[in-house]
Amino acid sequence: MSTGSRVRSWQYLVLALAVLYLAVPVLATLRFALTVGGSFSLKPLATLVGRPEFASSMGRSALLAVLTVVVALVVTLPTLVYATLRLPRIRPLLETVTLLPFVVPGVILSLGLFGLYGGPPFSLTGTPTILVCSYVVIAMPLMYRSLDNALGAIDARRLCEAAESLGAGFGSTLVRVLLPNLLPGVVVGSLLTFATAFGEFTLANLLVGAAWKTFPVFMREIPDGHEQSGVAVISFALTWVVSAAVLWATGRGAATTVTGATR
Amino acid sequence: MTRAEDAFHLEVEGLGKRFPGAAEAAVDDVSFGVRRGELVTLLGPSGCGKSTTLRIIAGFEAPDRGRVLVGAEDVTPVPANRRGVGMVFQSYALFPNLSVRENVAFGLRLRRQPDDEIRRRVDELLALVRLGDLGDRPPHQLSGGQQQRVALARALAIEPQVLLLDEPLAALDAVVRQELRVEIRRIQARLGTTTVYVTHDQEEALSLSDRVVVMNRGHVEQVGSPEEIYGAPRTAFVAGFVGRLNVLTATLIDGPTGTLKVASGSVTLGRPLHHAPGTAVRLAVRPENLAFAPAPSSGTPAAEAPSRLMGVVDEVEFLGAVVLVHVKAGDARLTVQALNAPGTALPRVGEKVTVHVPPEAVLVLPVATETDAT
């Protein structure tokens, strides 16, 4: 066996192990969800989907996740670009600050937020607004790292100066030059943020709870284990569908940019 | 303001810039002018302030003092995107997400030009840089030289008042560099764009420029035509930086005739030197101005064989069309450039030779700038 094919065999083996590691729990959960009394049944799923709060809670979580992605992008991207290009000396501070949400546990964070926003002048608890704001914070490390990696992969400073010398202001440069070239980072950051916001339970339960029930909160209230597993599988599937859709759309966008430019 | 200064299309006046934490100013009292349609090169070693000067002209850096005038207008407070100054970078800085055509069209789209006009202008510019058939490609599919042509076309598309090129050939290999150098000069001359070109390559500066601004340690050493810079350097730094140079320490024997004792002989300049006899001065002479001469007959006093230095060949450096012969003459080491013509016998290492120093080719370096010599 040649060295090349031996290396390839190892690569396939590692890949297969990784797929097994990730897929087996989901498949086991799916099997449990679709098994009643030792035989295959769609009844748990049908009951689950038939519950009145299934669609509404899923819609709320999806809305929260989308809003979180939008706000996180709007806050993080210009800040990171501006710090990189104009204020490089504040970058170490920015990096430390964006790592803090990893250090603070969700329960502690929710207690702090409850104390601060539980009464006047900022009575935000019980509203989805506090969830969007806090999700932006807890997903900040994921969004920041993804965008920062993408920014490091291009010579952002020179590209911006080139655009500026051709007449572009900061906004034009951001939209026409940086954003298209940072698209891989934007996509990865958005997906990670979406998944975090969609599946977050602690803050949703403690800060809002039944007042505006999200999918994970709804999921916890289901008494039947088979249905709970069904919810978990649906949650996974939804995340995959959204990921695939975003990747497809951005891939198509990139292709359109190239072919559009070739007219 | 004089009439000559009136004619400058771009002027920088007393520019100064010190970066936070830096011990020395990056740019210190830099002033020069560029006439309309002229190509002026900022030449100097790394860290001499030439790129900082260019970036100040472009508007990417704000000067601590001084000002930049384009036409008669002081553009110092004007942001880079409103200066109408085109810039070409060493690293090309093409937009990776756009095709060659769209890169060139970028500035025109920002100016909301009609589509037909953009198409016409892009076609014209791509033809000018000889890339008419590669317009649909993404930049990464082009060679370095081709990418730099696109960058040039993109900068020219907006019809800049001033074109700035920051070491545009530094990342290219020698052959492409030479081709593109000719190309840049051809295009610049054809369009008549006022241009400032930054390089550390003296050959590039001398071959391209209408005038050269030699910079060192943040200040201007000399401004002049390539011929002036090469043939009549005003400071020891310019003499040493532009072209090869032999620097010889000499002692003045006779001021009125300019006779000096040099290493293993003497040189009579035939022009007066206004120093006291015995003063140590430094002479500079280019290797191509030195020549091998027949040895003076034995017993001839040095005074009767003026401008001839005796020495021994130390090293022979073969460069193809020319050969550099390094000669040890007393304490001095001279480099003589000889043409590698067929039938010419070149000296060998260890051979005793006599080097003729033509008095008219000898530059007397200012004593005050001794420490600047390199």
PDB file of N, CA, C and O in Angstrom, chain B residues 166-220:
ATOM      1  N   ASP B 166       2.744  52.709  -4.666  1.00  0.00           N
ATOM      2  CA  ASP B 166       3.577  52.376  -3.514  1.00  0.00           C
ATOM      3  C   ASP B 166       4.312  51.057  -3.768  1.00  0.00           C
ATOM      4  O   ASP B 166       3.742  49.988  -3.592  1.00  0.00           O
ATOM      5  N   GLU B 167       5.550  51.144  -4.191  1.00  0.00           N
ATOM      6  CA  GLU B 167       6.381  49.979  -4.520  1.00  0.00           C
ATOM      7  C   GLU B 167       5.572  48.948  -5.319  1.00  0.00           C
ATOM      8  O   GLU B 167       5.454  47.782  -4.911  1.00  0.00           O
ATOM      9  N   PRO B 168       5.025  49.346  -6.464  1.00  0.00           N
ATOM     10  CA  PRO B 168       4.108  48.443  -7.169  1.00  0.00           C
ATOM     11  C   PRO B 168       4.779  47.211  -7.757  1.00  0.00           C
ATOM     12  O   PRO B 168       4.104  46.245  -8.079  1.00  0.00           O
ATOM     13  N   LEU B 169       6.101  47.249  -7.909  1.00  0.00           N
ATOM     14  CA  LEU B 169       6.768  46.119  -8.561  1.00  0.00           C
ATOM     15  C   LEU B 169       7.532  45.241  -7.579  1.00  0.00           C
ATOM     16  O   LEU B 169       8.147  44.252  -7.962  1.00  0.00           O
ATOM     17  N   ALA B 170       7.495  45.606  -6.303  1.00  0.00           N
ATOM     18  CA  ALA B 170       8.355  44.936  -5.320  1.00  0.00           C
ATOM     19  C   ALA B 170       8.038  43.455  -5.152  1.00  0.00           C
ATOM     20  O   ALA B 170       8.912  42.674  -4.802  1.00  0.00           O
ATOM     21  N   ALA B 171       6.777  43.067  -5.402  1.00  0.00           N
ATOM     22  CA  ALA B 171       6.417  41.667  -5.167  1.00  0.00           C
ATOM     23  C   ALA B 171       6.572  40.810  -6.426  1.00  0.00           C
ATOM     24  O   ALA B 171       6.210  39.638  -6.424  1.00  0.00           O
ATOM     25  N   LEU B 172       7.109  41.396  -7.493  1.00  0.00           N
ATOM     26  CA  LEU B 172       7.173  40.663  -8.765  1.00  0.00           C
ATOM     27  C   LEU B 172       8.591  40.183  -9.052  1.00  0.00           C
ATOM     28  O   LEU B 172       9.561  40.738  -8.535  1.00  0.00           O
ATOM     29  N   ASP B 173       8.704  39.167  -9.909  1.00  0.00           N
ATOM     30  CA  ASP B 173      10.051  38.686 -10.219  1.00  0.00           C
ATOM     31  C   ASP B 173      10.729  39.626 -11.220  1.00  0.00           C
ATOM     32  O   ASP B 173      10.083  40.476 -11.839  1.00  0.00           O
ATOM     33  N   ALA B 174      12.051  39.449 -11.379  1.00  0.00           N
ATOM     34  CA  ALA B 174      12.869  40.440 -12.087  1.00  0.00           C
ATOM     35  C   ALA B 174      12.386  40.731 -13.511  1.00  0.00           C
ATOM     36  O   ALA B 174      12.300  41.894 -13.919  1.00  0.00           O
ATOM     37  N   VAL B 175      12.043  39.687 -14.260  1.00  0.00           N
ATOM     38  CA  VAL B 175      11.668  39.891 -15.677  1.00  0.00           C
ATOM     39  C   VAL B 175      10.357  40.674 -15.770  1.00  0.00           C
ATOM     40  O   VAL B 175      10.250  41.654 -16.510  1.00  0.00           O
ATOM     41  N   VAL B 176       9.364  40.236 -14.981  1.00  0.00           N
ATOM     42  CA  VAL B 176       8.050  40.909 -15.003  1.00  0.00           C
ATOM     43  C   VAL B 176       8.210  42.349 -14.531  1.00  0.00           C
ATOM     44  O   VAL B 176       7.588  43.271 -15.070  1.00  0.00           O
ATOM     45  N   ARG B 177       9.081  42.525 -13.539  1.00  0.00           N
ATOM     46  CA  ARG B 177       9.303  43.863 -12.982  1.00  0.00           C
ATOM     47  C   ARG B 177       9.790  44.820 -14.068  1.00  0.00           C
ATOM     48  O   ARG B 177       9.308  45.941 -14.198  1.00  0.00           O
ATOM     49  N   GLN B 178      10.723  44.323 -14.854  1.00  0.00           N
ATOM     50  CA  GLN B 178      11.294  45.173 -15.904  1.00  0.00           C
ATOM     51  C   GLN B 178      10.247  45.506 -16.983  1.00  0.00           C
ATOM     52  O   GLN B 178      10.135  46.651 -17.411  1.00  0.00           O
ATOM     53  N   GLU B 179       9.462  44.484 -17.359  1.00  0.00           N
ATOM     54  CA  GLU B 179       8.419  44.698 -18.381  1.00  0.00           C
ATOM     55  C   GLU B 179       7.385  45.710 -17.897  1.00  0.00           C
ATOM     56  O   GLU B 179       7.016  46.635 -18.616  1.00  0.00           O
ATOM     57  N   LEU B 180       6.942  45.487 -16.666  1.00  0.00           N
ATOM     58  CA  LEU B 180       5.868  46.324 -16.131  1.00  0.00           C
ATOM     59  C   LEU B 180       6.339  47.763 -15.900  1.00  0.00           C
ATOM     60  O   LEU B 180       5.561  48.709 -16.036  1.00  0.00           O
ATOM     61  N   ARG B 181       7.610  47.888 -15.585  1.00  0.00           N
ATOM     62  CA  ARG B 181       8.196  49.226 -15.387  1.00  0.00           C
ATOM     63  C   ARG B 181       8.047  50.053 -16.667  1.00  0.00           C
ATOM     64  O   ARG B 181       7.594  51.191 -16.635  1.00  0.00           O
ATOM     65  N   VAL B 182       8.395  49.430 -17.774  1.00  0.00           N
ATOM     66  CA  VAL B 182       8.279  50.101 -19.077  1.00  0.00           C
ATOM     67  C   VAL B 182       6.814  50.423 -19.361  1.00  0.00           C
ATOM     68  O   VAL B 182       6.475  51.509 -19.833  1.00  0.00           O
ATOM     69  N   GLU B 183       5.968  49.445 -19.031  1.00  0.00           N
ATOM     70  CA  GLU B 183       4.524  49.585 -19.279  1.00  0.00           C
ATOM     71  C   GLU B 183       3.942  50.755 -18.483  1.00  0.00           C
ATOM     72  O   GLU B 183       3.168  51.556 -18.998  1.00  0.00           O
ATOM     73  N   ILE B 184       4.317  50.831 -17.209  1.00  0.00           N
ATOM     74  CA  ILE B 184       3.795  51.906 -16.349  1.00  0.00           C
ATOM     75  C   ILE B 184       4.204  53.258 -16.905  1.00  0.00           C
ATOM     76  O   ILE B 184       3.399  54.185 -17.001  1.00  0.00           O
ATOM     77  N   ARG B 185       5.448  53.363 -17.332  1.00  0.00           N
ATOM     78  CA  ARG B 185       5.945  54.636 -17.870  1.00  0.00           C
ATOM     79  C   ARG B 185       5.196  55.004 -19.154  1.00  0.00           C
ATOM     80  O   ARG B 185       4.823  56.159 -19.372  1.00  0.00           O
ATOM     81  N   ARG B 186       4.955  53.968 -19.993  1.00  0.00           N
ATOM     82  CA  ARG B 186       4.259  54.204 -21.266  1.00  0.00           C
ATOM     83  C   ARG B 186       2.845  54.732 -20.996  1.00  0.00           C
ATOM     84  O   ARG B 186       2.421  55.742 -21.566  1.00  0.00           O
ATOM     85  N   ILE B 187       2.154  54.062 -20.081  1.00  0.00           N
ATOM     86  CA  ILE B 187       0.766  54.437 -19.787  1.00  0.00           C
ATOM     87  C   ILE B 187       0.711  55.816 -19.136  1.00  0.00           C
ATOM     88  O   ILE B 187      -0.115  56.656 -19.500  1.00  0.00           O
ATOM     89  N   GLN B 188       1.617  56.038 -18.197  1.00  0.00           N
ATOM     90  CA  GLN B 188       1.625  57.332 -17.496  1.00  0.00           C
ATOM     91  C   GLN B 188       1.891  58.470 -18.471  1.00  0.00           C
ATOM     92  O   GLN B 188       1.243  59.514 -18.431  1.00  0.00           O
ATOM     93  N   ALA B 189       2.849  58.249 -19.366  1.00  0.00           N
ATOM     94  CA  ALA B 189       3.201  59.303 -20.333  1.00  0.00           C
ATOM     95  C   ALA B 189       2.032  59.544 -21.294  1.00  0.00           C
ATOM     96  O   ALA B 189       1.733  60.681 -21.649  1.00  0.00           O
ATOM     97  N   ARG B 190       1.366  58.457 -21.680  1.00  0.00           N
ATOM     98  CA  ARG B 190       0.259  58.590 -22.634  1.00  0.00           C
ATOM     99  C   ARG B 190      -0.914  59.349 -22.024  1.00  0.00           C
ATOM    100  O   ARG B 190      -1.517  60.204 -22.674  1.00  0.00           O
ATOM    101  N   LEU B 191      -1.220  59.033 -20.764  1.00  0.00           N
ATOM    102  CA  LEU B 191      -2.362  59.690 -20.128  1.00  0.00           C
ATOM    103  C   LEU B 191      -1.997  61.039 -19.509  1.00  0.00           C
ATOM    104  O   LEU B 191      -2.866  61.839 -19.192  1.00  0.00           O
ATOM    105  N   GLY B 192      -0.705  61.245 -19.291  1.00  0.00           N
ATOM    106  CA  GLY B 192      -0.257  62.513 -18.710  1.00  0.00           C
ATOM    107  C   GLY B 192      -0.722  62.702 -17.272  1.00  0.00           C
ATOM    108  O   GLY B 192      -0.992  63.825 -16.837  1.00  0.00           O
ATOM    109  N   THR B 193      -0.830  61.582 -16.539  1.00  0.00           N
ATOM    110  CA  THR B 193      -1.297  61.670 -15.145  1.00  0.00           C
ATOM    111  C   THR B 193      -0.145  62.072 -14.232  1.00  0.00           C
ATOM    112  O   THR B 193       0.935  61.479 -14.288  1.00  0.00           O
ATOM    113  N   THR B 194      -0.389  63.047 -13.393  1.00  0.00           N
ATOM    114  CA  THR B 194       0.609  63.455 -12.390  1.00  0.00           C
ATOM    115  C   THR B 194       0.813  62.276 -11.432  1.00  0.00           C
ATOM    116  O   THR B 194      -0.147  61.789 -10.850  1.00  0.00           O
ATOM    117  N   THR B 195       2.060  61.830 -11.307  1.00  0.00           N
ATOM    118  CA  THR B 195       2.292  60.566 -10.612  1.00  0.00           C
ATOM    119  C   THR B 195       3.418  60.662  -9.587  1.00  0.00           C
ATOM    120  O   THR B 195       4.456  61.264  -9.849  1.00  0.00           O
ATOM    121  N   VAL B 196       3.180  60.055  -8.435  1.00  0.00           N
ATOM    122  CA  VAL B 196       4.247  59.907  -7.426  1.00  0.00           C
ATOM    123  C   VAL B 196       4.455  58.407  -7.225  1.00  0.00           C
ATOM    124  O   VAL B 196       3.509  57.663  -6.973  1.00  0.00           O
ATOM    125  N   TYR B 197       5.696  57.997  -7.370  1.00  0.00           N
ATOM    126  CA  TYR B 197       6.041  56.574  -7.378  1.00  0.00           C
ATOM    127  C   TYR B 197       7.048  56.320  -6.258  1.00  0.00           C
ATOM    128  O   TYR B 197       8.074  57.000  -6.175  1.00  0.00           O
ATOM    129  N   VAL B 198       6.741  55.374  -5.401  1.00  0.00           N
ATOM    130  CA  VAL B 198       7.663  55.077  -4.293  1.00  0.00           C
ATOM    131  C   VAL B 198       8.445  53.802  -4.582  1.00  0.00           C
ATOM    132  O   VAL B 198       7.861  52.789  -4.997  1.00  0.00           O
ATOM    133  N   THR B 199       9.726  53.847  -4.404  1.00  0.00           N
ATOM    134  CA  THR B 199      10.546  52.648  -4.578  1.00  0.00           C
ATOM    135  C   THR B 199      11.825  52.748  -3.755  1.00  0.00           C
ATOM    136  O   THR B 199      12.251  53.843  -3.403  1.00  0.00           O
ATOM    137  N   HIS B 200      12.410  51.584  -3.459  1.00  0.00           N
ATOM    138  CA  HIS B 200      13.738  51.594  -2.841  1.00  0.00           C
ATOM    139  C   HIS B 200      14.768  51.150  -3.867  1.00  0.00           C
ATOM    140  O   HIS B 200      15.946  51.051  -3.577  1.00  0.00           O
ATOM    141  N   ASP B 201      14.281  50.885  -5.100  1.00  0.00           N
ATOM    142  CA  ASP B 201      15.145  50.367  -6.157  1.00  0.00           C
ATOM    143  C   ASP B 201      15.653  51.533  -7.011  1.00  0.00           C
ATOM    144  O   ASP B 201      14.901  52.156  -7.750  1.00  0.00           O
ATOM    145  N   GLN B 202      16.932  51.819  -6.884  1.00  0.00           N
ATOM    146  CA  GLN B 202      17.500  52.994  -7.570  1.00  0.00           C
ATOM    147  C   GLN B 202      17.397  52.874  -9.091  1.00  0.00           C
ATOM    148  O   GLN B 202      17.141  53.869  -9.773  1.00  0.00           O
ATOM    149  N   GLU B 203      17.556  51.646  -9.610  1.00  0.00           N
ATOM    150  CA  GLU B 203      17.495  51.459 -11.065  1.00  0.00           C
ATOM    151  C   GLU B 203      16.099  51.816 -11.572  1.00  0.00           C
ATOM    152  O   GLU B 203      15.937  52.494 -12.587  1.00  0.00           O
ATOM    153  N   GLU B 204      15.102  51.353 -10.798  1.00  0.00           N
ATOM    154  CA  GLU B 204      13.707  51.647 -11.134  1.00  0.00           C
ATOM    155  C   GLU B 204      13.484  53.161 -11.131  1.00  0.00           C
ATOM    156  O   GLU B 204      12.892  53.717 -12.056  1.00  0.00           O
ATOM    157  N   ALA B 205      13.979  53.809 -10.091  1.00  0.00           N
ATOM    158  CA  ALA B 205      13.779  55.255  -9.948  1.00  0.00           C
ATOM    159  C   ALA B 205      14.451  56.009 -11.089  1.00  0.00           C
ATOM    160  O   ALA B 205      13.862  56.920 -11.688  1.00  0.00           O
ATOM    161  N   LEU B 206      15.675  55.622 -11.422  1.00  0.00           N
ATOM    162  CA  LEU B 206      16.411  56.354 -12.453  1.00  0.00           C
ATOM    163  C   LEU B 206      15.803  56.145 -13.832  1.00  0.00           C
ATOM    164  O   LEU B 206      15.777  57.052 -14.657  1.00  0.00           O
ATOM    165  N   SER B 207      15.293  54.930 -14.082  1.00  0.00           N
ATOM    166  CA  SER B 207      14.785  54.651 -15.427  1.00  0.00           C
ATOM    167  C   SER B 207      13.388  55.223 -15.652  1.00  0.00           C
ATOM    168  O   SER B 207      13.011  55.512 -16.782  1.00  0.00           O
ATOM    169  N   LEU B 208      12.602  55.364 -14.577  1.00  0.00           N
ATOM    170  CA  LEU B 208      11.192  55.756 -14.731  1.00  0.00           C
ATOM    171  C   LEU B 208      10.934  57.250 -14.657  1.00  0.00           C
ATOM    172  O   LEU B 208      10.014  57.757 -15.276  1.00  0.00           O
ATOM    173  N   SER B 209      11.761  57.933 -13.854  1.00  0.00           N
ATOM    174  CA  SER B 209      11.314  59.230 -13.346  1.00  0.00           C
ATOM    175  C   SER B 209      11.674  60.426 -14.215  1.00  0.00           C
ATOM    176  O   SER B 209      12.695  60.432 -14.887  1.00  0.00           O
ATOM    177  N   ASP B 210      10.817  61.437 -14.133  1.00  0.00           N
ATOM    178  CA  ASP B 210      11.204  62.752 -14.639  1.00  0.00           C
ATOM    179  C   ASP B 210      12.120  63.400 -13.606  1.00  0.00           C
ATOM    180  O   ASP B 210      13.103  64.022 -13.940  1.00  0.00           O
ATOM    181  N   ARG B 211      11.719  63.243 -12.338  1.00  0.00           N
ATOM    182  CA  ARG B 211      12.569  63.719 -11.251  1.00  0.00           C
ATOM    183  C   ARG B 211      12.533  62.726 -10.094  1.00  0.00           C
ATOM    184  O   ARG B 211      11.576  61.975  -9.951  1.00  0.00           O
ATOM    185  N   VAL B 212      13.589  62.766  -9.295  1.00  0.00           N
ATOM    186  CA  VAL B 212      13.703  61.834  -8.171  1.00  0.00           C
ATOM    187  C   VAL B 212      13.839  62.644  -6.878  1.00  0.00           C
ATOM    188  O   VAL B 212      14.583  63.629  -6.840  1.00  0.00           O
ATOM    189  N   VAL B 213      13.104  62.219  -5.847  1.00  0.00           N
ATOM    190  CA  VAL B 213      13.264  62.806  -4.515  1.00  0.00           C
ATOM    191  C   VAL B 213      13.939  61.733  -3.661  1.00  0.00           C
ATOM    192  O   VAL B 213      13.345  60.692  -3.399  1.00  0.00           O
ATOM    193  N   VAL B 214      15.197  61.968  -3.291  1.00  0.00           N
ATOM    194  CA  VAL B 214      15.894  60.977  -2.475  1.00  0.00           C
ATOM    195  C   VAL B 214      15.630  61.291  -1.003  1.00  0.00           C
ATOM    196  O   VAL B 214      15.826  62.429  -0.563  1.00  0.00           O
ATOM    197  N   MET B 215      15.159  60.284  -0.275  1.00  0.00           N
ATOM    198  CA  MET B 215      14.830  60.493   1.146  1.00  0.00           C
ATOM    199  C   MET B 215      15.704  59.615   2.036  1.00  0.00           C
ATOM    200  O   MET B 215      16.101  58.526   1.660  1.00  0.00           O
ATOM    201  N   ASN B 216      15.968  60.138   3.215  1.00  0.00           N
ATOM    202  CA  ASN B 216      16.743  59.397   4.208  1.00  0.00           C
ATOM    203  C   ASN B 216      16.316  59.859   5.597  1.00  0.00           C
ATOM    204  O   ASN B 216      16.212  61.062   5.842  1.00  0.00           O
ATOM    205  N   ARG B 217      16.046  58.912   6.480  1.00  0.00           N
ATOM    206  CA  ARG B 217      15.676  59.207   7.867  1.00  0.00           C
ATOM    207  C   ARG B 217      14.576  60.270   7.991  1.00  0.00           C
ATOM    208  O   ARG B 217      14.696  61.204   8.790  1.00  0.00           O
ATOM    209  N   GLY B 218      13.603  60.171   7.124  1.00  0.00           N
ATOM    210  CA  GLY B 218      12.439  61.040   7.221  1.00  0.00           C
ATOM    211  C   GLY B 218      12.558  62.394   6.547  1.00  0.00           C
ATOM    212  O   GLY B 218      11.610  63.155   6.545  1.00  0.00           O
ATOM    213  N   HIS B 219      13.735  62.724   5.999  1.00  0.00           N
ATOM    214  CA  HIS B 219      13.836  64.025   5.336  1.00  0.00           C
ATOM    215  C   HIS B 219      14.343  63.880   3.891  1.00  0.00           C
ATOM    216  O   HIS B 219      14.865  62.834   3.508  1.00  0.00           O
ATOM    217  N   VAL B 220      14.166  64.959   3.144  1.00  0.00           N
ATOM    218  CA  VAL B 220      14.573  64.945   1.738  1.00  0.00           C
ATOM    219  C   VAL B 220      16.064  65.278   1.650  1.00  0.00           C
ATOM    220  O   VAL B 220      16.513  66.293   2.187  1.00  0.00           O
TER     221      VAL B 220
END
